[in-house]
Amino acid sequence: MYRTFSRVLGLALLTSCVVSCSKNEVAPSVTPAAVTQSADATRDNHLTMGNPSGATANSANYWNYLVSKSQFAMSYHRDRGTPNWVSWHLSSAWLGSTPRQDNFAPDNTLPTGWYRVSSTSYTGSGFDRGHNCPSADRTGSVADNSATFLMTNMIPQAPNNNQRTWANLENYCRTLVNAGNELYIICGSYGKGGTGSNGYATTLDAGRVTVPAQVWKVIVVLPEGTSDAARVTTGTRVIAINTPNDNGLLTTWGSYRTTVDAIEAATGYDILSAVSASVQSVVEARVDNGPTS
Ligand code: MN
Ligand code: MN
């Protein structure tokens, strides 16, 4: 719709220019790049690159329960009180001007009888309510942004990890989107025990929420387009990082780059399983060395 409008507008400007512009004037750019990019960007399936742990929406599998929302998809672990991983598509089609809602809330879509982590479960723990899918990646509407504040999207994250290292990487991801890319991001955590601003802890909320030891992320970077899984080649940039959930970590996310293979070995998942095996074997064995800002 934007594009059609731009074309009509461009034609009108061109027509009026032919009639009235002097020889030395330059006609205005018909289609600004930003508008073209917004018109082409789509909201794609969050599991386009695969379902790393084969999660299903069967409550018997309480350790690997698929929660599928329009804003992201995840595998949730009832007894850890956290997601195992959250996967989401990021393109400019997800980005708007909705402000951060800060409306942390329990996720009432969990199966009946399951403990629902609340907005106050982390209070006084020395750990942040760390988003997996960031608030700033879902600014298209109040509903989209509010979904990121559901407690199923949170992990107890060391404040310096959340607010510095992680925030820097999240900002860089949106820089890549602004440059004309779409991303598939899978964020997860594993292990038990981290060090927040009050020191080491293994659980909080009377044992109902596990503090993870490691927090990881895998990012697939593609120029805007369609048929995304099939477009991943051995040359596609895939960024993998794995950080300790420790307040003493470095602020530079690039220092924590690793391979997808190493994360798969640590978690038992098959990440990017929708990509051909021959391409996975190359991109998953490589450590990214691209720019970090
Ligand atoms: Mn796409
Ligand atoms: Mn894989």
Tab-separated table of C-alpha atoms and ligand atoms in Angstrom:
chain	number	residue	atom	x	y	z
A	1	MET	CA	0.000	0.000	0.000
A	2	TYR	CA	2.853	2.368	0.869
A	3	ARG	CA	4.588	1.437	-2.329
A	4	THR	CA	1.523	1.992	-4.472
A	5	PHE	CA	1.007	5.362	-2.853
A	6	SER	CA	4.663	6.287	-3.435
A	7	ARG	CA	4.428	5.339	-7.079
A	8	VAL	CA	1.331	7.451	-7.575
A	9	LEU	CA	2.946	10.323	-5.713
A	10	GLY	CA	6.164	9.882	-7.695
A	11	LEU	CA	4.282	9.913	-10.971
A	12	ALA	CA	2.442	13.036	-9.890
A	13	LEU	CA	5.713	14.755	-8.919
A	14	LEU	CA	7.373	13.657	-12.136
A	15	THR	CA	4.432	14.920	-14.180
A	16	SER	CA	4.399	18.250	-12.393
A	17	CYS	CA	8.176	18.506	-12.806
A	18	VAL	CA	7.987	17.924	-16.545
A	19	VAL	CA	5.502	20.760	-16.669
A	20	SER	CA	7.137	23.231	-14.301
A	21	CYS	CA	10.732	22.360	-13.378
A	22	SER	CA	13.532	24.348	-14.897
A	23	LYS	CA	16.365	22.434	-16.595
A	24	ASN	CA	18.730	22.713	-13.649
A	25	GLU	CA	16.392	21.433	-10.972
A	26	VAL	CA	16.658	17.825	-9.899
A	27	ALA	CA	13.418	15.892	-9.531
A	28	PRO	CA	12.841	14.622	-6.003
A	29	SER	CA	13.677	10.984	-5.366
A	30	VAL	CA	10.570	9.052	-6.364
A	31	THR	CA	10.732	6.309	-3.723
A	32	PRO	CA	12.719	6.951	-0.555
A	33	ALA	CA	14.663	3.824	0.429
A	34	ALA	CA	13.090	3.636	3.884
A	35	VAL	CA	9.580	3.487	2.427
A	36	THR	CA	10.486	0.761	-0.066
A	37	GLN	CA	12.046	-1.299	2.709
A	38	SER	CA	8.961	-0.985	4.931
A	39	ALA	CA	6.695	-1.955	2.058
A	40	ASP	CA	8.696	-5.098	1.290
A	41	ALA	CA	9.220	-6.244	4.864
A	42	THR	CA	6.903	-8.943	6.152
A	43	ARG	CA	6.176	-10.607	9.464
A	44	ASP	CA	7.356	-14.173	9.021
A	45	ASN	CA	6.933	-17.422	10.944
A	46	HIS	CA	9.037	-17.474	14.116
A	47	LEU	CA	10.023	-21.110	13.590
A	48	THR	CA	11.094	-20.730	9.951
A	49	MET	CA	14.612	-21.893	10.902
A	50	GLY	CA	13.251	-24.848	12.911
A	51	ASN	CA	12.039	-25.882	16.368
A	52	PRO	CA	15.328	-26.493	18.223
A	53	SER	CA	13.997	-28.919	20.848
A	54	GLY	CA	10.988	-30.336	18.984
A	55	ALA	CA	8.655	-28.609	21.468
A	56	THR	CA	4.926	-29.395	21.236
A	57	ALA	CA	1.866	-27.833	22.865
A	58	ASN	CA	1.287	-30.962	24.949
A	59	SER	CA	1.205	-30.212	28.681
A	60	ALA	CA	2.514	-33.700	29.470
A	61	ASN	CA	5.859	-32.420	28.125
A	62	TYR	CA	6.175	-29.884	30.943
A	63	TRP	CA	9.914	-29.504	30.354
A	64	ASN	CA	9.544	-28.683	26.618
A	65	TYR	CA	6.143	-27.051	26.177
A	66	LEU	CA	5.537	-25.061	22.989
A	67	VAL	CA	4.071	-21.597	23.550
A	68	SER	CA	3.206	-20.041	20.201
A	69	LYS	CA	2.186	-16.392	20.057
A	70	SER	CA	1.862	-14.054	17.127
A	71	GLN	CA	4.868	-12.124	18.517
A	72	PHE	CA	7.257	-15.084	19.180
A	73	ALA	CA	7.418	-18.830	19.812
A	74	MET	CA	9.096	-20.589	22.716
A	75	SER	CA	9.789	-23.823	24.533
A	76	TYR	CA	8.788	-23.314	28.177
A	77	HIS	CA	9.936	-25.360	31.173
A	78	ARG	CA	7.283	-25.486	33.895
A	79	ASP	CA	9.643	-26.427	36.703
A	80	ARG	CA	12.364	-23.930	35.809
A	81	GLY	CA	9.742	-21.180	35.508
A	82	THR	CA	11.569	-19.916	32.403
A	83	PRO	CA	11.698	-20.551	28.676
A	84	ASN	CA	14.317	-22.991	27.395
A	85	TRP	CA	14.489	-20.870	24.251
A	86	VAL	CA	12.497	-18.152	22.515
A	87	SER	CA	12.582	-17.741	18.721
A	88	TRP	CA	11.389	-14.739	16.762
A	89	HIS	CA	11.541	-13.097	13.358
A	90	LEU	CA	12.733	-9.500	13.229
A	91	SER	CA	12.189	-7.236	10.248
A	92	SER	CA	11.146	-3.615	9.932
A	93	ALA	CA	7.554	-4.891	9.714
A	94	TRP	CA	7.729	-5.468	13.496
A	95	LEU	CA	9.038	-2.011	14.310
A	96	GLY	CA	6.842	0.990	14.999
A	97	SER	CA	6.513	3.770	17.515
A	98	THR	CA	4.747	2.064	20.419
A	99	PRO	CA	6.493	3.008	23.664
A	100	ARG	CA	7.775	0.442	26.159
A	101	GLN	CA	4.727	-0.732	28.131
A	102	ASP	CA	6.538	-2.063	31.247
A	103	ASN	CA	3.424	-4.101	32.067
A	104	PHE	CA	5.108	-7.256	33.420
A	105	ALA	CA	2.408	-9.897	33.898
A	106	PRO	CA	1.899	-13.634	34.404
A	107	ASP	CA	1.167	-15.630	31.258
A	108	ASN	CA	-2.361	-16.941	31.719
A	109	THR	CA	-2.162	-19.069	28.582
A	110	LEU	CA	-0.105	-21.711	30.421
A	111	PRO	CA	-1.913	-25.000	31.124
A	112	THR	CA	-4.309	-25.104	34.086
A	113	GLY	CA	-2.566	-25.882	37.346
A	114	TRP	CA	0.892	-24.724	36.278
A	115	TYR	CA	2.648	-22.180	38.492
A	116	ARG	CA	2.545	-18.755	36.863
A	117	VAL	CA	5.584	-16.630	37.539
A	118	SER	CA	4.390	-13.164	38.570
A	119	SER	CA	5.636	-9.637	38.014
A	120	THR	CA	7.004	-9.625	41.600
A	121	SER	CA	8.617	-13.098	41.563
A	122	TYR	CA	12.106	-11.604	40.984
A	123	THR	CA	11.747	-8.728	43.478
A	124	GLY	CA	14.778	-8.289	45.715
A	125	SER	CA	16.676	-11.152	44.071
A	126	GLY	CA	19.467	-9.097	42.521
A	127	PHE	CA	18.471	-10.335	39.056
A	128	ASP	CA	16.671	-8.409	36.325
A	129	ARG	CA	13.507	-9.640	34.676
A	130	GLY	CA	15.524	-10.196	31.491
A	131	HIS	CA	13.537	-10.311	28.276
A	132	ASN	CA	14.342	-13.050	25.778
A	133	CYS	CA	12.455	-11.328	22.937
A	134	PRO	CA	13.262	-7.656	23.672
A	135	SER	CA	10.633	-4.983	24.160
A	136	ALA	CA	12.262	-2.835	21.460
A	137	ASP	CA	11.865	-5.618	18.842
A	138	ARG	CA	8.061	-5.444	19.173
A	139	THR	CA	6.940	-1.845	18.857
A	140	GLY	CA	4.237	-2.215	16.185
A	141	SER	CA	1.327	-2.095	18.631
A	142	VAL	CA	0.507	-2.065	22.335
A	143	ALA	CA	-0.504	-5.743	22.090
A	144	ASP	CA	2.810	-6.688	20.458
A	145	ASN	CA	4.892	-4.815	23.014
A	146	SER	CA	2.844	-6.093	25.956
A	147	ALA	CA	3.456	-9.702	24.867
A	148	THR	CA	7.184	-9.234	25.513
A	149	PHE	CA	6.407	-8.354	29.155
A	150	LEU	CA	4.759	-11.715	29.872
A	151	MET	CA	6.819	-13.497	32.522
A	152	THR	CA	7.140	-16.572	30.275
A	153	ASN	CA	9.488	-14.395	28.163
A	154	MET	CA	11.763	-13.640	31.156
A	155	ILE	CA	14.846	-15.154	32.754
A	156	PRO	CA	16.604	-14.016	35.929
A	157	GLN	CA	19.494	-12.201	34.287
A	158	ALA	CA	22.489	-10.532	35.943
A	159	PRO	CA	21.859	-6.779	35.610
A	160	ASN	CA	25.189	-6.083	33.891
A	161	ASN	CA	24.484	-8.848	31.398
A	162	ASN	CA	20.982	-7.579	30.626
A	163	GLN	CA	21.641	-3.847	30.640
A	164	ARG	CA	25.070	-3.749	28.976
A	165	THR	CA	26.267	-6.792	27.034
A	166	TRP	CA	22.847	-7.996	25.955
A	167	ALA	CA	21.463	-4.519	25.320
A	168	ASN	CA	24.410	-3.762	23.025
A	169	LEU	CA	23.731	-6.875	20.949
A	170	GLU	CA	19.988	-6.164	20.779
A	171	ASN	CA	20.711	-2.650	19.515
A	172	TYR	CA	23.122	-4.031	16.937
A	173	CYS	CA	20.419	-6.415	15.675
A	174	ARG	CA	18.098	-3.486	15.015
A	175	THR	CA	20.951	-1.701	13.236
A	176	LEU	CA	21.170	-4.694	10.899
A	177	VAL	CA	17.407	-4.461	10.264
A	178	ASN	CA	17.667	-0.754	9.493
A	179	ALA	CA	20.337	-1.641	6.931
A	180	GLY	CA	17.795	-3.733	4.972
A	181	ASN	CA	18.070	-7.135	6.617
A	182	GLU	CA	15.630	-9.465	8.286
A	183	LEU	CA	16.776	-11.634	11.163
A	184	TYR	CA	15.848	-14.890	12.835
A	185	ILE	CA	16.855	-14.798	16.481
A	186	ILE	CA	16.859	-17.715	18.884
A	187	CYS	CA	17.658	-16.888	22.512
A	188	GLY	CA	18.017	-19.478	25.246
A	189	SER	CA	19.479	-20.318	28.618
A	190	TYR	CA	20.611	-23.409	30.480
A	191	GLY	CA	22.372	-24.623	33.596
A	192	LYS	CA	21.738	-23.551	37.163
A	193	GLY	CA	23.274	-20.736	39.191
A	194	GLY	CA	24.261	-17.182	38.347
A	195	THR	CA	25.721	-14.138	40.053
A	196	GLY	CA	23.527	-11.043	40.223
A	197	SER	CA	23.926	-7.802	42.150
A	198	ASN	CA	23.303	-9.624	45.469
A	199	GLY	CA	25.716	-12.468	44.730
A	200	TYR	CA	25.295	-16.070	43.686
A	201	ALA	CA	21.907	-17.781	43.564
A	202	THR	CA	20.500	-20.945	42.026
A	203	THR	CA	16.777	-20.188	42.339
A	204	LEU	CA	14.364	-17.444	43.359
A	205	ASP	CA	10.659	-17.187	44.232
A	206	ALA	CA	10.986	-20.008	46.806
A	207	GLY	CA	12.618	-22.338	44.285
A	208	ARG	CA	10.010	-21.882	41.574
A	209	VAL	CA	12.298	-19.985	39.191
A	210	THR	CA	15.733	-21.320	38.226
A	211	VAL	CA	18.587	-18.876	37.715
A	212	PRO	CA	20.362	-20.015	34.524
A	213	ALA	CA	24.145	-20.298	34.387
A	214	GLN	CA	24.506	-19.423	30.694
A	215	VAL	CA	22.513	-17.259	28.290
A	216	TRP	CA	22.977	-17.763	24.524
A	217	LYS	CA	21.713	-16.330	21.292
A	218	VAL	CA	21.880	-17.318	17.616
A	219	ILE	CA	21.140	-14.732	14.910
A	220	VAL	CA	20.674	-15.460	11.203
A	221	VAL	CA	21.129	-12.362	9.039
A	222	LEU	CA	19.450	-12.274	5.605
A	223	PRO	CA	18.774	-9.429	3.211
A	224	GLU	CA	15.007	-8.776	3.016
A	225	GLY	CA	13.375	-11.448	0.882
A	226	THR	CA	11.194	-14.538	0.815
A	227	SER	CA	11.679	-18.320	1.228
A	228	ASP	CA	14.066	-17.564	4.058
A	229	ALA	CA	15.237	-21.021	5.194
A	230	ALA	CA	16.117	-21.954	1.608
A	231	ARG	CA	18.108	-18.717	1.206
A	232	VAL	CA	20.568	-19.543	3.966
A	233	THR	CA	23.856	-20.461	2.281
A	234	THR	CA	27.368	-21.200	3.488
A	235	GLY	CA	28.021	-17.472	3.069
A	236	THR	CA	25.159	-16.324	5.332
A	237	ARG	CA	26.196	-14.448	8.444
A	238	VAL	CA	25.219	-16.413	11.549
A	239	ILE	CA	26.148	-14.892	14.901
A	240	ALA	CA	26.260	-17.153	17.957
A	241	ILE	CA	27.119	-15.953	21.456
A	242	ASN	CA	27.107	-17.656	24.848
A	243	THR	CA	27.530	-15.530	27.974
A	244	PRO	CA	27.880	-16.400	31.655
A	245	ASN	CA	24.974	-15.123	33.777
A	246	ASP	CA	27.450	-13.261	35.918
A	247	ASN	CA	27.479	-9.593	36.821
A	248	GLY	CA	31.244	-9.475	36.241
A	249	LEU	CA	31.058	-10.197	32.519
A	250	LEU	CA	32.495	-7.957	29.802
A	251	THR	CA	30.292	-5.332	28.145
A	252	THR	CA	31.500	-6.314	24.661
A	253	TRP	CA	29.199	-8.995	23.242
A	254	GLY	CA	31.717	-9.806	20.513
A	255	SER	CA	34.004	-11.321	23.157
A	256	TYR	CA	31.486	-14.110	23.720
A	257	ARG	CA	31.144	-15.306	20.149
A	258	THR	CA	31.129	-19.052	19.695
A	259	THR	CA	29.772	-21.642	17.257
A	260	VAL	CA	26.211	-22.891	16.914
A	261	ASP	CA	27.727	-26.363	17.174
A	262	ALA	CA	29.048	-25.548	20.667
A	263	ILE	CA	25.598	-24.363	21.793
A	264	GLU	CA	24.012	-27.487	20.304
A	265	ALA	CA	26.532	-29.645	22.175
A	266	ALA	CA	25.775	-27.855	25.460
A	267	THR	CA	21.977	-27.973	25.087
A	268	GLY	CA	21.255	-31.063	22.995
A	269	TYR	CA	19.188	-28.973	20.558
A	270	ASP	CA	19.309	-28.942	16.784
A	271	ILE	CA	19.360	-25.232	15.942
A	272	LEU	CA	18.586	-24.133	12.329
A	273	SER	CA	17.199	-27.608	11.614
A	274	ALA	CA	15.107	-26.260	8.704
A	275	VAL	CA	18.305	-25.314	6.860
A	276	SER	CA	19.889	-27.991	4.680
A	277	ALA	CA	22.318	-30.252	6.530
A	278	SER	CA	25.200	-29.338	4.245
A	279	VAL	CA	24.736	-25.616	4.918
A	280	GLN	CA	24.268	-26.182	8.659
A	281	SER	CA	27.547	-28.068	8.827
A	282	VAL	CA	29.401	-25.003	7.524
A	283	VAL	CA	27.627	-22.061	9.195
A	284	GLU	CA	27.294	-23.848	12.548
A	285	ALA	CA	31.019	-24.568	12.762
A	286	ARG	CA	32.086	-20.966	12.100
A	287	VAL	CA	32.698	-18.233	14.689
A	288	ASP	CA	31.414	-14.865	13.470
A	289	ASN	CA	34.086	-12.195	13.039
A	290	GLY	CA	31.954	-9.427	11.550
A	291	PRO	CA	31.384	-5.925	12.940
A	292	THR	CA	29.860	-5.583	16.417
A	293	SER	CA	28.313	-2.129	16.132
B	1	MN	MN	11.375	-13.115	4.891
B	2	MN	MN	21.704	-27.352	13.672
